[in-house]
Amino acid sequence: MSDPSSRAAACPTDQAEVVARLSASAVGIIGLGGLGSNAAMMLARSGVRRFVLADFDRVEGGNLNRQLYFEDQIGRPKTDALAETLRRIQPGIELTIVGERVEPGNLARLFAGVDVLLEAVDSAEDKAMIVATAADELRDVPLVWTSGLAGCGSANSIRTLRVGDGVWVVGDLEADIRDGLPLLAPRVMVAAAHQAHIAARILLGMPDA
Amino acid sequence: MQIELALFAKLSARYPVPGSGREPRPLEIEDGTRVGALVERIGLAAEPRITFVNGRHAADDRLLAEGDRLAIFPPIAGG
């Protein structure tokens, strides 16, 4: 069990200190769908000012039920559309845009400078590839991956679990879109919030993150 | 030698030894067993999976040692 006194000691005592501490950090996000777009928004609002954002897709009408895009952005690259929104939240934000597919051969180069990396893609095979590559090649970069956020199950079954040295997983580990389950905005955003929150806790140096 | 095996979520149906629920279980394996050989033994070779040994990602050629903690997760699609 964590020590409440150490937790209290590490948590900033006011909002300005949160922003001051997070603004010095860089966050990498692979996949800007329901998880990545919303996690980026929450971290930008929290104070993170530098992001490396990777996605090769364009905004589609079917994305608008859970992803942070708007009808007038349909057809645009998700990277550009999200950059526009993040700059409305925080005009001084510094964004590095990656429009190519993230693969074993380029992941370490693209994300070597980040302080925490979020895996937020939808395919199971890509998740496995990203976790394996990042865990092996970016050992000093904390990694948060996601697994299981589809369907109508309780939002309370979405959780954050530390699974290794510097590696966390968010989700219920069960609910899979390949089983025909839908993606509901609230449950997806709960998972995105878990992902953003553990990232913030890591960046704030919380001892029990 | 003995290791501890943890199969997460739906993979827990593949435990090769009896135990309690989905909890990690001790498993006897032969000296010189690699992760990939054990994964094949429990029928997960064709499954997308994420594998850790003692908290570090482990490839299939990782040699297992006495007391190792092997954890296998199924990556679940959706995002």
Short mmCIF file of N, CA and C in Angstrom, two decimals, chain B residues 1 13 20 26 35 45-46 50 59 61 67 75-76:
data_model
loop_
_atom_site.label_atom_id
_atom_site.label_comp_id
_atom_site.label_asym_id
_atom_site.label_seq_id
_atom_site.Cartn_x
_atom_site.Cartn_y
_atom_site.Cartn_z
N MET B 1 12.72 -26.71 -12.70
CA MET B 1 12.70 -25.46 -11.93
C MET B 1 11.29 -24.89 -11.94
N ALA B 13 -7.96 -18.73 -19.31
CA ALA B 13 -8.57 -20.04 -19.60
C ALA B 13 -7.52 -21.04 -20.07
N SER B 20 -6.42 -21.19 -8.51
CA SER B 20 -7.57 -20.43 -8.03
C SER B 20 -7.88 -19.28 -8.97
N PRO B 26 2.17 -21.13 -9.78
CA PRO B 26 3.51 -21.70 -9.96
C PRO B 26 3.47 -22.74 -11.06
N VAL B 35 10.86 -18.51 -23.48
CA VAL B 35 9.49 -17.99 -23.45
C VAL B 35 8.66 -18.56 -24.59
N ALA B 45 0.84 -19.55 -29.19
CA ALA B 45 1.83 -19.13 -30.18
C ALA B 45 1.23 -18.26 -31.28
N ALA B 46 -0.01 -18.53 -31.64
CA ALA B 46 -0.61 -17.79 -32.75
C ALA B 46 -1.37 -16.55 -32.30
N ILE B 50 1.34 -9.74 -25.36
CA ILE B 50 2.38 -8.86 -24.82
C ILE B 50 2.94 -9.58 -23.60
N ALA B 59 11.12 -11.08 -25.29
CA ALA B 59 10.89 -11.71 -26.59
C ALA B 59 10.83 -13.22 -26.41
N ASP B 61 12.69 -15.50 -27.47
CA ASP B 61 13.95 -16.22 -27.25
C ASP B 61 14.52 -16.02 -25.84
N GLY B 67 12.39 -18.96 -10.56
CA GLY B 67 11.79 -17.84 -9.86
C GLY B 67 11.29 -16.71 -10.75
N PRO B 75 -3.52 -8.23 -26.15
CA PRO B 75 -3.88 -6.87 -26.56
C PRO B 75 -5.32 -6.86 -27.08
N ILE B 76 -6.13 -5.96 -26.60
CA ILE B 76 -7.55 -5.91 -26.93
C ILE B 76 -7.79 -4.74 -27.88
#
